[in-house]
JSON list of C-alpha atoms in Angstrom, two decimals:
[
{"chain": "A", "resi": 30, "resn": "MET", "atom": "CA", "xyz": [-0.10, -0.05, -0.04]},
{"chain": "A", "resi": 31, "resn": "ARG", "atom": "CA", "xyz": [0.99, 3.62, -0.52]},
{"chain": "A", "resi": 32, "resn": "GLN", "atom": "CA", "xyz": [1.42, 6.41, 1.94]},
{"chain": "A", "resi": 33, "resn": "PRO", "atom": "CA", "xyz": [-1.19, 8.96, 0.73]},
{"chain": "A", "resi": 34, "resn": "ASP", "atom": "CA", "xyz": [-0.04, 12.09, -1.03]},
{"chain": "A", "resi": 35, "resn": "MET", "atom": "CA", "xyz": [-2.42, 14.47, 0.45]},
{"chain": "A", "resi": 36, "resn": "PHE", "atom": "CA", "xyz": [-5.18, 14.37, 2.97]},
{"chain": "A", "resi": 37, "resn": "THR", "atom": "CA", "xyz": [-8.70, 15.62, 2.42]},
{"chain": "A", "resi": 38, "resn": "GLY", "atom": "CA", "xyz": [-10.39, 15.13, 5.70]},
{"chain": "A", "resi": 39, "resn": "ALA", "atom": "CA", "xyz": [-11.65, 12.69, 8.31]},
{"chain": "A", "resi": 40, "resn": "THR", "atom": "CA", "xyz": [-14.81, 10.67, 7.98]},
{"chain": "A", "resi": 41, "resn": "ARG", "atom": "CA", "xyz": [-16.36, 7.31, 8.95]},
{"chain": "A", "resi": 42, "resn": "ALA", "atom": "CA", "xyz": [-16.01, 4.28, 6.84]},
{"chain": "A", "resi": 43, "resn": "THR", "atom": "CA", "xyz": [-19.20, 3.93, 4.72]},
{"chain": "A", "resi": 44, "resn": "GLN", "atom": "CA", "xyz": [-18.04, 2.00, 1.58]},
{"chain": "A", "resi": 45, "resn": "ALA", "atom": "CA", "xyz": [-15.84, -0.89, 0.69]},
{"chain": "A", "resi": 46, "resn": "THR", "atom": "CA", "xyz": [-12.27, -0.29, -0.72]},
{"chain": "A", "resi": 47, "resn": "ALA", "atom": "CA", "xyz": [-9.79, -3.11, -1.39]},
{"chain": "A", "resi": 48, "resn": "PRO", "atom": "CA", "xyz": [-6.77, -2.95, 0.74]},
{"chain": "A", "resi": 49, "resn": "THR", "atom": "CA", "xyz": [-4.34, -1.93, -2.11]},
{"chain": "A", "resi": 50, "resn": "ALA", "atom": "CA", "xyz": [-2.04, 0.97, -2.84]},
{"chain": "A", "resi": 51, "resn": "ALA", "atom": "CA", "xyz": [1.28, 1.80, -4.62]},
{"chain": "A", "resi": 52, "resn": "THR", "atom": "CA", "xyz": [4.58, 3.60, -4.31]},
{"chain": "A", "resi": 53, "resn": "ALA", "atom": "CA", "xyz": [5.15, 6.27, -6.88]},
{"chain": "A", "resi": 54, "resn": "ALA", "atom": "CA", "xyz": [8.67, 6.60, -8.02]},
{"chain": "A", "resi": 55, "resn": "PRO", "atom": "CA", "xyz": [10.12, 10.03, -7.02]},
{"chain": "A", "resi": 56, "resn": "ALA", "atom": "CA", "xyz": [11.52, 12.11, -9.82]},
{"chain": "A", "resi": 57, "resn": "ARG", "atom": "CA", "xyz": [15.41, 12.60, -9.96]},
{"chain": "A", "resi": 58, "resn": "ALA", "atom": "CA", "xyz": [16.51, 15.78, -8.26]},
{"chain": "A", "resi": 59, "resn": "THR", "atom": "CA", "xyz": [18.48, 18.46, -10.22]},
{"chain": "A", "resi": 60, "resn": "LEU", "atom": "CA", "xyz": [21.25, 20.05, -8.42]},
{"chain": "A", "resi": 61, "resn": "PRO", "atom": "CA", "xyz": [21.14, 23.87, -8.09]},
{"chain": "A", "resi": 62, "resn": "ALA", "atom": "CA", "xyz": [23.76, 26.12, -9.64]},
{"chain": "A", "resi": 63, "resn": "GLY", "atom": "CA", "xyz": [27.07, 26.94, -7.94]},
{"chain": "A", "resi": 64, "resn": "GLY", "atom": "CA", "xyz": [25.75, 29.77, -5.83]},
{"chain": "A", "resi": 65, "resn": "ALA", "atom": "CA", "xyz": [23.46, 27.45, -3.94]},
{"chain": "A", "resi": 66, "resn": "SER", "atom": "CA", "xyz": [24.09, 26.79, -0.29]},
{"chain": "A", "resi": 67, "resn": "PHE", "atom": "CA", "xyz": [25.47, 23.51, 0.96]},
{"chain": "A", "resi": 68, "resn": "GLY", "atom": "CA", "xyz": [22.31, 22.67, 2.77]},
{"chain": "A", "resi": 69, "resn": "SER", "atom": "CA", "xyz": [20.28, 23.11, -0.30]},
{"chain": "A", "resi": 70, "resn": "VAL", "atom": "CA", "xyz": [22.70, 21.07, -2.35]},
{"chain": "A", "resi": 71, "resn": "PHE", "atom": "CA", "xyz": [22.80, 18.17, 0.26]},
{"chain": "A", "resi": 72, "resn": "SER", "atom": "CA", "xyz": [19.03, 18.08, 0.57]},
{"chain": "A", "resi": 73, "resn": "GLN", "atom": "CA", "xyz": [18.62, 17.71, -3.08]},
{"chain": "A", "resi": 74, "resn": "VAL", "atom": "CA", "xyz": [21.44, 15.06, -3.33]},
{"chain": "A", "resi": 75, "resn": "GLN", "atom": "CA", "xyz": [19.80, 13.11, -0.51]},
{"chain": "A", "resi": 76, "resn": "ALA", "atom": "CA", "xyz": [16.36, 13.49, -2.34]},
{"chain": "A", "resi": 77, "resn": "GLU", "atom": "CA", "xyz": [18.04, 12.10, -5.55]},
{"chain": "A", "resi": 78, "resn": "VAL", "atom": "CA", "xyz": [19.56, 9.11, -3.71]},
{"chain": "A", "resi": 79, "resn": "ASN", "atom": "CA", "xyz": [16.36, 8.32, -1.77]},
{"chain": "A", "resi": 80, "resn": "GLY", "atom": "CA", "xyz": [14.50, 8.34, -5.29]},
{"chain": "A", "resi": 81, "resn": "PHE", "atom": "CA", "xyz": [17.06, 5.95, -6.53]},
{"chain": "A", "resi": 82, "resn": "ILE", "atom": "CA", "xyz": [16.62, 3.65, -3.83]},
{"chain": "A", "resi": 83, "resn": "SER", "atom": "CA", "xyz": [12.90, 3.84, -3.68]},
{"chain": "A", "resi": 84, "resn": "LYS", "atom": "CA", "xyz": [12.98, 2.62, -7.35]},
{"chain": "A", "resi": 85, "resn": "GLY", "atom": "CA", "xyz": [14.57, -0.59, -6.28]},
{"chain": "A", "resi": 86, "resn": "GLY", "atom": "CA", "xyz": [18.17, 0.48, -6.13]},
{"chain": "A", "resi": 87, "resn": "GLN", "atom": "CA", "xyz": [20.85, -0.78, -8.52]},
{"chain": "A", "resi": 88, "resn": "SER", "atom": "CA", "xyz": [18.65, -3.37, -10.10]},
{"chain": "A", "resi": 89, "resn": "ALA", "atom": "CA", "xyz": [16.19, -1.03, -11.24]},
{"chain": "A", "resi": 90, "resn": "ALA", "atom": "CA", "xyz": [18.42, 1.78, -12.43]},
{"chain": "A", "resi": 91, "resn": "PRO", "atom": "CA", "xyz": [22.30, 2.09, -12.75]},
{"chain": "A", "resi": 92, "resn": "ALA", "atom": "CA", "xyz": [24.16, 4.14, -10.27]},
{"chain": "A", "resi": 93, "resn": "SER", "atom": "CA", "xyz": [25.62, 6.01, -13.29]},
{"chain": "A", "resi": 94, "resn": "ALA", "atom": "CA", "xyz": [22.32, 7.62, -13.62]},
{"chain": "A", "resi": 95, "resn": "LEU", "atom": "CA", "xyz": [22.96, 9.68, -10.40]},
{"chain": "A", "resi": 96, "resn": "SER", "atom": "CA", "xyz": [24.92, 12.98, -10.39]},
{"chain": "A", "resi": 97, "resn": "PRO", "atom": "CA", "xyz": [28.59, 12.65, -9.13]},
{"chain": "A", "resi": 98, "resn": "GLU", "atom": "CA", "xyz": [27.49, 14.06, -5.74]},
{"chain": "A", "resi": 99, "resn": "GLY", "atom": "CA", "xyz": [24.67, 11.53, -5.78]},
{"chain": "A", "resi": 100, "resn": "ARG", "atom": "CA", "xyz": [26.95, 8.58, -6.39]},
{"chain": "A", "resi": 101, "resn": "VAL", "atom": "CA", "xyz": [29.22, 9.83, -3.49]},
{"chain": "A", "resi": 102, "resn": "HIS", "atom": "CA", "xyz": [26.36, 10.05, -1.14]},
{"chain": "A", "resi": 103, "resn": "LEU", "atom": "CA", "xyz": [25.12, 6.69, -2.07]},
{"chain": "A", "resi": 104, "resn": "GLU", "atom": "CA", "xyz": [28.43, 5.04, -1.77]},
{"chain": "A", "resi": 105, "resn": "ARG", "atom": "CA", "xyz": [28.91, 6.62, 1.72]},
{"chain": "A", "resi": 106, "resn": "GLY", "atom": "CA", "xyz": [25.49, 5.20, 2.70]},
{"chain": "A", "resi": 107, "resn": "LEU", "atom": "CA", "xyz": [26.33, 1.63, 1.40]},
{"chain": "A", "resi": 108, "resn": "ALA", "atom": "CA", "xyz": [29.63, 1.65, 3.16]},
{"chain": "A", "resi": 109, "resn": "GLY", "atom": "CA", "xyz": [29.25, 3.49, 6.37]},
{"chain": "A", "resi": 110, "resn": "SER", "atom": "CA", "xyz": [25.46, 3.83, 7.51]},
{"chain": "A", "resi": 111, "resn": "ALA", "atom": "CA", "xyz": [24.23, 1.67, 10.33]},
{"chain": "A", "resi": 112, "resn": "LEU", "atom": "CA", "xyz": [21.30, 1.09, 7.92]},
{"chain": "A", "resi": 113, "resn": "ALA", "atom": "CA", "xyz": [23.48, 0.46, 4.96]},
{"chain": "A", "resi": 114, "resn": "GLY", "atom": "CA", "xyz": [22.14, 1.55, 1.72]},
{"chain": "A", "resi": 115, "resn": "ILE", "atom": "CA", "xyz": [19.16, 3.62, 3.13]},
{"chain": "A", "resi": 116, "resn": "ASN", "atom": "CA", "xyz": [20.57, 6.93, 4.16]},
{"chain": "A", "resi": 117, "resn": "ALA", "atom": "CA", "xyz": [24.01, 8.35, 4.90]},
{"chain": "A", "resi": 118, "resn": "ASP", "atom": "CA", "xyz": [22.99, 11.63, 6.47]},
{"chain": "A", "resi": 119, "resn": "GLY", "atom": "CA", "xyz": [23.59, 11.35, 10.19]},
{"chain": "A", "resi": 120, "resn": "GLU", "atom": "CA", "xyz": [20.47, 13.16, 11.29]},
{"chain": "A", "resi": 121, "resn": "SER", "atom": "CA", "xyz": [18.16, 11.11, 8.90]},
{"chain": "A", "resi": 122, "resn": "SER", "atom": "CA", "xyz": [19.90, 7.77, 10.04]},
{"chain": "A", "resi": 123, "resn": "THR", "atom": "CA", "xyz": [19.24, 8.78, 13.65]},
{"chain": "A", "resi": 124, "resn": "LEU", "atom": "CA", "xyz": [15.43, 9.47, 12.93]},
{"chain": "A", "resi": 125, "resn": "GLN", "atom": "CA", "xyz": [15.42, 6.06, 11.20]},
{"chain": "A", "resi": 126, "resn": "GLN", "atom": "CA", "xyz": [16.81, 4.23, 14.17]},
{"chain": "A", "resi": 127, "resn": "GLN", "atom": "CA", "xyz": [14.57, 6.10, 16.45]},
{"chain": "A", "resi": 128, "resn": "PHE", "atom": "CA", "xyz": [11.60, 5.12, 14.41]},
{"chain": "A", "resi": 129, "resn": "LEU", "atom": "CA", "xyz": [12.84, 1.39, 14.41]},
{"chain": "A", "resi": 130, "resn": "ALA", "atom": "CA", "xyz": [13.26, 1.65, 18.25]},
{"chain": "A", "resi": 131, "resn": "SER", "atom": "CA", "xyz": [9.82, 3.14, 18.74]},
{"chain": "A", "resi": 132, "resn": "ILE", "atom": "CA", "xyz": [7.94, 0.30, 16.97]},
{"chain": "A", "resi": 133, "resn": "LYS", "atom": "CA", "xyz": [10.18, -2.38, 18.09]},
{"chain": "A", "resi": 134, "resn": "PRO", "atom": "CA", "xyz": [7.64, -3.92, 20.64]},
{"chain": "A", "resi": 135, "resn": "TRP", "atom": "CA", "xyz": [4.94, -3.98, 18.05]},
{"chain": "A", "resi": 136, "resn": "THR", "atom": "CA", "xyz": [7.16, -5.45, 15.33]},
{"chain": "A", "resi": 137, "resn": "GLU", "atom": "CA", "xyz": [8.06, -8.31, 17.58]},
{"chain": "A", "resi": 138, "resn": "GLU", "atom": "CA", "xyz": [4.44, -8.97, 18.52]},
{"chain": "A", "resi": 139, "resn": "ALA", "atom": "CA", "xyz": [3.10, -8.83, 15.06]},
{"chain": "A", "resi": 140, "resn": "GLY", "atom": "CA", "xyz": [6.09, -10.91, 13.70]},
{"chain": "A", "resi": 141, "resn": "GLN", "atom": "CA", "xyz": [5.35, -13.65, 16.30]},
{"chain": "A", "resi": 142, "resn": "LYS", "atom": "CA", "xyz": [1.65, -13.77, 15.22]},
{"chain": "A", "resi": 143, "resn": "LEU", "atom": "CA", "xyz": [2.52, -13.84, 11.49]},
{"chain": "A", "resi": 144, "resn": "GLY", "atom": "CA", "xyz": [5.52, -16.09, 11.68]},
{"chain": "A", "resi": 145, "resn": "VAL", "atom": "CA", "xyz": [7.67, -13.38, 10.15]},
{"chain": "A", "resi": 146, "resn": "ALA", "atom": "CA", "xyz": [11.03, -11.81, 11.38]},
{"chain": "A", "resi": 147, "resn": "PRO", "atom": "CA", "xyz": [10.32, -8.47, 13.19]},
{"chain": "A", "resi": 148, "resn": "GLU", "atom": "CA", "xyz": [12.90, -6.68, 10.85]},
{"chain": "A", "resi": 149, "resn": "ILE", "atom": "CA", "xyz": [10.69, -7.49, 7.89]},
{"chain": "A", "resi": 150, "resn": "ILE", "atom": "CA", "xyz": [7.58, -5.99, 9.67]},
{"chain": "A", "resi": 151, "resn": "ALA", "atom": "CA", "xyz": [9.67, -2.99, 10.52]},
{"chain": "A", "resi": 152, "resn": "ALA", "atom": "CA", "xyz": [10.67, -2.59, 6.92]},
{"chain": "A", "resi": 153, "resn": "HIS", "atom": "CA", "xyz": [7.07, -2.76, 5.83]},
{"chain": "A", "resi": 154, "resn": "ALA", "atom": "CA", "xyz": [6.14, -0.11, 8.23]},
{"chain": "A", "resi": 155, "resn": "ALA", "atom": "CA", "xyz": [9.09, 2.09, 7.25]},
{"chain": "A", "resi": 156, "resn": "LEU", "atom": "CA", "xyz": [8.34, 1.72, 3.57]},
{"chain": "A", "resi": 157, "resn": "GLU", "atom": "CA", "xyz": [4.58, 2.68, 3.94]},
{"chain": "A", "resi": 158, "resn": "SER", "atom": "CA", "xyz": [5.26, 5.50, 6.31]},
{"chain": "A", "resi": 159, "resn": "GLY", "atom": "CA", "xyz": [8.40, 7.06, 5.19]},
{"chain": "A", "resi": 160, "resn": "TRP", "atom": "CA", "xyz": [10.09, 6.11, 8.35]},
{"chain": "A", "resi": 161, "resn": "GLY", "atom": "CA", "xyz": [7.34, 7.67, 10.23]},
{"chain": "A", "resi": 162, "resn": "GLN", "atom": "CA", "xyz": [8.12, 10.96, 8.67]},
{"chain": "A", "resi": 163, "resn": "ARG", "atom": "CA", "xyz": [5.08, 11.00, 6.44]},
{"chain": "A", "resi": 164, "resn": "PRO", "atom": "CA", "xyz": [2.26, 10.23, 8.79]},
{"chain": "A", "resi": 165, "resn": "LEU", "atom": "CA", "xyz": [-1.27, 9.67, 7.52]},
{"chain": "A", "resi": 166, "resn": "ARG", "atom": "CA", "xyz": [-3.28, 12.34, 9.30]},
{"chain": "A", "resi": 167, "resn": "GLN", "atom": "CA", "xyz": [-6.85, 13.15, 10.00]},
{"chain": "A", "resi": 168, "resn": "GLY", "atom": "CA", "xyz": [-8.39, 16.29, 8.43]},
{"chain": "A", "resi": 169, "resn": "GLY", "atom": "CA", "xyz": [-7.71, 18.20, 11.65]},
{"chain": "A", "resi": 170, "resn": "GLY", "atom": "CA", "xyz": [-3.96, 17.11, 11.76]},
{"chain": "A", "resi": 171, "resn": "ALA", "atom": "CA", "xyz": [-4.17, 14.28, 14.24]},
{"chain": "A", "resi": 172, "resn": "ASP", "atom": "CA", "xyz": [-2.04, 11.31, 13.44]},
{"chain": "A", "resi": 173, "resn": "THR", "atom": "CA", "xyz": [-4.04, 8.12, 12.30]},
{"chain": "A", "resi": 174, "resn": "ASN", "atom": "CA", "xyz": [-1.09, 5.87, 13.39]},
{"chain": "A", "resi": 175, "resn": "ASN", "atom": "CA", "xyz": [-1.80, 3.86, 10.19]},
{"chain": "A", "resi": 176, "resn": "LEU", "atom": "CA", "xyz": [1.76, 2.98, 9.48]},
{"chain": "A", "resi": 177, "resn": "PHE", "atom": "CA", "xyz": [0.81, 0.36, 6.78]},
{"chain": "A", "resi": 178, "resn": "ALA", "atom": "CA", "xyz": [-1.64, 2.42, 4.71]},
{"chain": "A", "resi": 179, "resn": "LEU", "atom": "CA", "xyz": [-4.57, 0.04, 5.38]},
{"chain": "A", "resi": 180, "resn": "LYS", "atom": "CA", "xyz": [-7.68, 1.10, 3.61]},
{"chain": "A", "resi": 181, "resn": "ALA", "atom": "CA", "xyz": [-11.02, 1.19, 5.26]},
{"chain": "A", "resi": 182, "resn": "GLY", "atom": "CA", "xyz": [-13.28, -1.41, 3.72]},
{"chain": "A", "resi": 183, "resn": "GLY", "atom": "CA", "xyz": [-17.01, -2.04, 4.28]},
{"chain": "A", "resi": 184, "resn": "GLN", "atom": "CA", "xyz": [-16.45, -4.10, 7.48]},
{"chain": "A", "resi": 185, "resn": "TRP", "atom": "CA", "xyz": [-14.26, -1.27, 9.10]},
{"chain": "A", "resi": 186, "resn": "ARG", "atom": "CA", "xyz": [-16.03, 0.52, 11.99]},
{"chain": "A", "resi": 187, "resn": "GLY", "atom": "CA", "xyz": [-13.35, 2.83, 13.15]},
{"chain": "A", "resi": 188, "resn": "ASP", "atom": "CA", "xyz": [-12.34, 6.29, 12.07]},
{"chain": "A", "resi": 189, "resn": "VAL", "atom": "CA", "xyz": [-11.32, 7.12, 8.55]},
{"chain": "A", "resi": 190, "resn": "ALA", "atom": "CA", "xyz": [-9.02, 9.67, 6.89]},
{"chain": "A", "resi": 191, "resn": "ALA", "atom": "CA", "xyz": [-9.57, 10.48, 3.23]},
{"chain": "A", "resi": 192, "resn": "ALA", "atom": "CA", "xyz": [-6.46, 10.87, 1.18]},
{"chain": "A", "resi": 193, "resn": "LEU", "atom": "CA", "xyz": [-5.18, 11.46, -2.37]},
{"chain": "A", "resi": 194, "resn": "THR", "atom": "CA", "xyz": [-2.90, 8.59, -3.27]},
{"chain": "A", "resi": 195, "resn": "THR", "atom": "CA", "xyz": [-1.19, 7.07, -6.22]},
{"chain": "A", "resi": 196, "resn": "GLU", "atom": "CA", "xyz": [-2.48, 3.84, -7.77]},
{"chain": "A", "resi": 197, "resn": "TYR", "atom": "CA", "xyz": [-1.16, 1.86, -10.79]},
{"chain": "A", "resi": 198, "resn": "GLU", "atom": "CA", "xyz": [-3.78, 0.62, -13.33]},
{"chain": "A", "resi": 199, "resn": "GLY", "atom": "CA", "xyz": [-2.51, -1.06, -16.55]},
{"chain": "A", "resi": 200, "resn": "GLY", "atom": "CA", "xyz": [1.06, 0.25, -15.74]},
{"chain": "A", "resi": 201, "resn": "ALA", "atom": "CA", "xyz": [-0.16, 3.84, -15.48]},
{"chain": "A", "resi": 202, "resn": "ALA", "atom": "CA", "xyz": [0.15, 5.80, -12.16]},
{"chain": "A", "resi": 203, "resn": "LEU", "atom": "CA", "xyz": [-3.22, 7.52, -11.36]},
{"chain": "A", "resi": 204, "resn": "LYS", "atom": "CA", "xyz": [-4.18, 9.84, -8.41]},
{"chain": "A", "resi": 205, "resn": "LYS", "atom": "CA", "xyz": [-7.18, 8.89, -6.47]},
{"chain": "A", "resi": 206, "resn": "THR", "atom": "CA", "xyz": [-8.80, 9.72, -3.23]},
{"chain": "A", "resi": 207, "resn": "GLU", "atom": "CA", "xyz": [-9.11, 6.69, -0.90]},
{"chain": "A", "resi": 208, "resn": "ARG", "atom": "CA", "xyz": [-10.34, 6.03, 2.59]},
{"chain": "A", "resi": 209, "resn": "PHE", "atom": "CA", "xyz": [-7.70, 4.81, 5.09]},
{"chain": "A", "resi": 210, "resn": "ARG", "atom": "CA", "xyz": [-8.18, 3.42, 8.70]},
{"chain": "A", "resi": 211, "resn": "SER", "atom": "CA", "xyz": [-7.35, 5.45, 11.71]},
{"chain": "A", "resi": 212, "resn": "TYR", "atom": "CA", "xyz": [-6.16, 4.05, 15.06]},
{"chain": "A", "resi": 213, "resn": "PRO", "atom": "CA", "xyz": [-5.79, 5.51, 18.59]},
{"chain": "A", "resi": 214, "resn": "ASP", "atom": "CA", "xyz": [-2.32, 4.40, 18.94]},
{"chain": "A", "resi": 215, "resn": "GLN", "atom": "CA", "xyz": [0.46, 2.30, 17.04]},
{"chain": "A", "resi": 216, "resn": "ALA", "atom": "CA", "xyz": [-0.09, -0.85, 19.11]},
{"chain": "A", "resi": 217, "resn": "SER", "atom": "CA", "xyz": [-3.68, -0.89, 17.68]},
{"chain": "A", "resi": 218, "resn": "ALA", "atom": "CA", "xyz": [-2.39, -0.34, 14.15]},
{"chain": "A", "resi": 219, "resn": "PHE", "atom": "CA", "xyz": [0.11, -3.25, 14.33]},
{"chain": "A", "resi": 220, "resn": "ARG", "atom": "CA", "xyz": [-2.43, -5.54, 15.89]},
{"chain": "A", "resi": 221, "resn": "ASP", "atom": "CA", "xyz": [-4.99, -4.66, 13.19]},
{"chain": "A", "resi": 222, "resn": "TYR", "atom": "CA", "xyz": [-2.41, -5.11, 10.51]},
{"chain": "A", "resi": 223, "resn": "ALA", "atom": "CA", "xyz": [-1.47, -8.52, 11.74]},
{"chain": "A", "resi": 224, "resn": "GLN", "atom": "CA", "xyz": [-5.04, -9.72, 12.07]},
{"chain": "A", "resi": 225, "resn": "THR", "atom": "CA", "xyz": [-5.75, -8.33, 8.59]},
{"chain": "A", "resi": 226, "resn": "LEU", "atom": "CA", "xyz": [-3.02, -10.48, 7.06]},
{"chain": "A", "resi": 227, "resn": "LEU", "atom": "CA", "xyz": [-4.20, -13.45, 9.11]},
{"chain": "A", "resi": 228, "resn": "ASP", "atom": "CA", "xyz": [-7.76, -13.24, 8.21]},
{"chain": "A", "resi": 229, "resn": "ASN", "atom": "CA", "xyz": [-7.38, -12.52, 4.50]},
{"chain": "A", "resi": 230, "resn": "PRO", "atom": "CA", "xyz": [-6.78, -15.78, 2.52]},
{"chain": "A", "resi": 231, "resn": "ARG", "atom": "CA", "xyz": [-5.06, -13.60, -0.25]},
{"chain": "A", "resi": 232, "resn": "TYR", "atom": "CA", "xyz": [-2.01, -13.22, 2.08]},
{"chain": "A", "resi": 233, "resn": "LYS", "atom": "CA", "xyz": [-1.73, -16.72, 3.00]},
{"chain": "A", "resi": 234, "resn": "ALA", "atom": "CA", "xyz": [1.64, -17.02, 1.07]},
{"chain": "A", "resi": 235, "resn": "ALA", "atom": "CA", "xyz": [3.25, -14.26, 3.16]},
{"chain": "A", "resi": 236, "resn": "LEU", "atom": "CA", "xyz": [2.59, -16.01, 6.51]},
{"chain": "A", "resi": 237, "resn": "GLY", "atom": "CA", "xyz": [5.25, -18.01, 7.98]},
{"chain": "A", "resi": 238, "resn": "ALA", "atom": "CA", "xyz": [7.90, -16.58, 5.88]},
{"chain": "A", "resi": 239, "resn": "GLY", "atom": "CA", "xyz": [10.29, -16.33, 8.86]},
{"chain": "A", "resi": 240, "resn": "ALA", "atom": "CA", "xyz": [13.46, -14.46, 7.76]},
{"chain": "A", "resi": 241, "resn": "ASP", "atom": "CA", "xyz": [12.68, -14.86, 4.01]},
{"chain": "A", "resi": 242, "resn": "ALA", "atom": "CA", "xyz": [11.90, -11.16, 3.22]},
{"chain": "A", "resi": 243, "resn": "ALA", "atom": "CA", "xyz": [11.43, -12.03, -0.43]},
{"chain": "A", "resi": 244, "resn": "ALA", "atom": "CA", "xyz": [8.83, -14.69, 0.19]},
{"chain": "A", "resi": 245, "resn": "PHE", "atom": "CA", "xyz": [6.92, -12.38, 2.44]},
{"chain": "A", "resi": 246, "resn": "ALA", "atom": "CA", "xyz": [7.01, -9.37, 0.04]},
{"chain": "A", "resi": 247, "resn": "GLN", "atom": "CA", "xyz": [6.08, -11.56, -2.99]},
{"chain": "A", "resi": 248, "resn": "GLY", "atom": "CA", "xyz": [3.22, -13.12, -0.90]},
{"chain": "A", "resi": 249, "resn": "LEU", "atom": "CA", "xyz": [1.82, -9.64, -0.17]},
{"chain": "A", "resi": 250, "resn": "ALA", "atom": "CA", "xyz": [2.33, -8.49, -3.90]},
{"chain": "A", "resi": 251, "resn": "ARG", "atom": "CA", "xyz": [0.52, -11.54, -5.25]},
{"chain": "A", "resi": 252, "resn": "GLY", "atom": "CA", "xyz": [-2.36, -11.01, -2.67]},
{"chain": "A", "resi": 253, "resn": "GLY", "atom": "CA", "xyz": [-2.80, -7.50, -4.06]},
{"chain": "A", "resi": 254, "resn": "TYR", "atom": "CA", "xyz": [-1.66, -5.48, -1.06]},
{"chain": "A", "resi": 255, "resn": "ALA", "atom": "CA", "xyz": [-0.16, -2.84, -3.46]},
{"chain": "A", "resi": 256, "resn": "THR", "atom": "CA", "xyz": [-0.64, -2.00, -7.20]},
{"chain": "A", "resi": 257, "resn": "ASP", "atom": "CA", "xyz": [3.07, -0.81, -7.67]},
{"chain": "A", "resi": 258, "resn": "PRO", "atom": "CA", "xyz": [4.69, -3.51, -9.93]},
{"chain": "A", "resi": 259, "resn": "ALA", "atom": "CA", "xyz": [8.04, -2.91, -8.03]},
{"chain": "A", "resi": 260, "resn": "TYR", "atom": "CA", "xyz": [6.50, -3.16, -4.59]},
{"chain": "A", "resi": 261, "resn": "ALA", "atom": "CA", "xyz": [7.88, -6.61, -3.68]},
{"chain": "A", "resi": 262, "resn": "GLU", "atom": "CA", "xyz": [11.41, -5.76, -4.74]},
{"chain": "A", "resi": 263, "resn": "LYS", "atom": "CA", "xyz": [11.30, -2.42, -2.80]},
{"chain": "A", "resi": 264, "resn": "LEU", "atom": "CA", "xyz": [10.08, -4.18, 0.36]},
{"chain": "A", "resi": 265, "resn": "THR", "atom": "CA", "xyz": [12.64, -7.22, -0.06]},
{"chain": "A", "resi": 266, "resn": "ARG", "atom": "CA", "xyz": [15.56, -4.74, -0.48]},
{"chain": "A", "resi": 267, "resn": "LEU", "atom": "CA", "xyz": [14.66, -2.61, 2.52]},
{"chain": "A", "resi": 268, "resn": "ALA", "atom": "CA", "xyz": [13.91, -5.61, 4.63]},
{"chain": "A", "resi": 269, "resn": "THR", "atom": "CA", "xyz": [17.15, -7.28, 3.72]},
{"chain": "A", "resi": 270, "resn": "ARG", "atom": "CA", "xyz": [19.08, -4.19, 4.73]},
{"chain": "A", "resi": 271, "resn": "LEU", "atom": "CA", "xyz": [17.39, -3.90, 8.12]},
{"chain": "A", "resi": 272, "resn": "GLN", "atom": "CA", "xyz": [18.12, -7.68, 8.60]},
{"chain": "A", "resi": 273, "resn": "HIS", "atom": "CA", "xyz": [21.84, -7.15, 7.73]},
{"chain": "A", "resi": 274, "resn": "ALA", "atom": "CA", "xyz": [22.04, -4.15, 10.01]},
{"chain": "A", "resi": 275, "resn": "ALA", "atom": "CA", "xyz": [20.40, -6.09, 12.99]},
{"chain": "A", "resi": 276, "resn": "GLY", "atom": "CA", "xyz": [22.87, -8.91, 12.24]},
{"chain": "A", "resi": 277, "resn": "ALA", "atom": "CA", "xyz": [25.77, -6.57, 12.35]},
{"chain": "A", "resi": 278, "resn": "THR", "atom": "CA", "xyz": [24.55, -5.08, 15.69]},
{"chain": "A", "resi": 279, "resn": "LEU", "atom": "CA", "xyz": [24.37, -8.59, 17.29]},
{"chain": "A", "resi": 280, "resn": "GLN", "atom": "CA", "xyz": [27.96, -9.50, 16.02]},
{"chain": "A", "resi": 281, "resn": "SER", "atom": "CA", "xyz": [29.39, -6.23, 17.44]},
{"chain": "A", "resi": 282, "resn": "ALA", "atom": "CA", "xyz": [27.65, -6.93, 20.81]},
{"chain": "A", "resi": 283, "resn": "ASP", "atom": "CA", "xyz": [29.25, -10.41, 21.15]}
]
């Protein structure tokens, strides 16, 4: 599913909508002229690299497609970041680690219910919410805590936030207003997410995947969780990086 692009208000669920969404590929950033400030240049380089990663990384587009500054930023991330290949900027990396720490109890709980490694659940939440930095909000600005962009179908009886999102139909990206679930807290969001996957036979192939990120991601994609044709690859790559980072942390602690 896809983090909505813009929110149009808060309502109650009244119509069925399938739990599908997609991730639009960000456009490549163009670096400013020589007179631009370092902060401006760095922000655009970071956006360029994040866009490159969101498209699936090196398998989807060659690193040579990046600007020279972008390639340096990417290489630094791959070599030195605690979350290798995700972001080399210290502040952003810290935000990412804080996000992972904040959801850790719920990723472990959901992972146990689903038979899936918690790092994979964390990657799914990070992918859908932009590391918690693009929260889906109610019309009044309140956070819906919907980290997985689950839509509000006909059986949903909780609060709903209407949002403009990107869906893929026939390979074309289209903007649509959809209705998403709203939760009182993150714990409720994770528990509803886990129950949704358990209750829907379409996602049976994703259950019990253990540490196999590709199996989980492909199971979700085949079940129609998202319309983005590259969704499974994006989730697999991010989950694999989180698993590697977790493994490296355990080794350093030994």
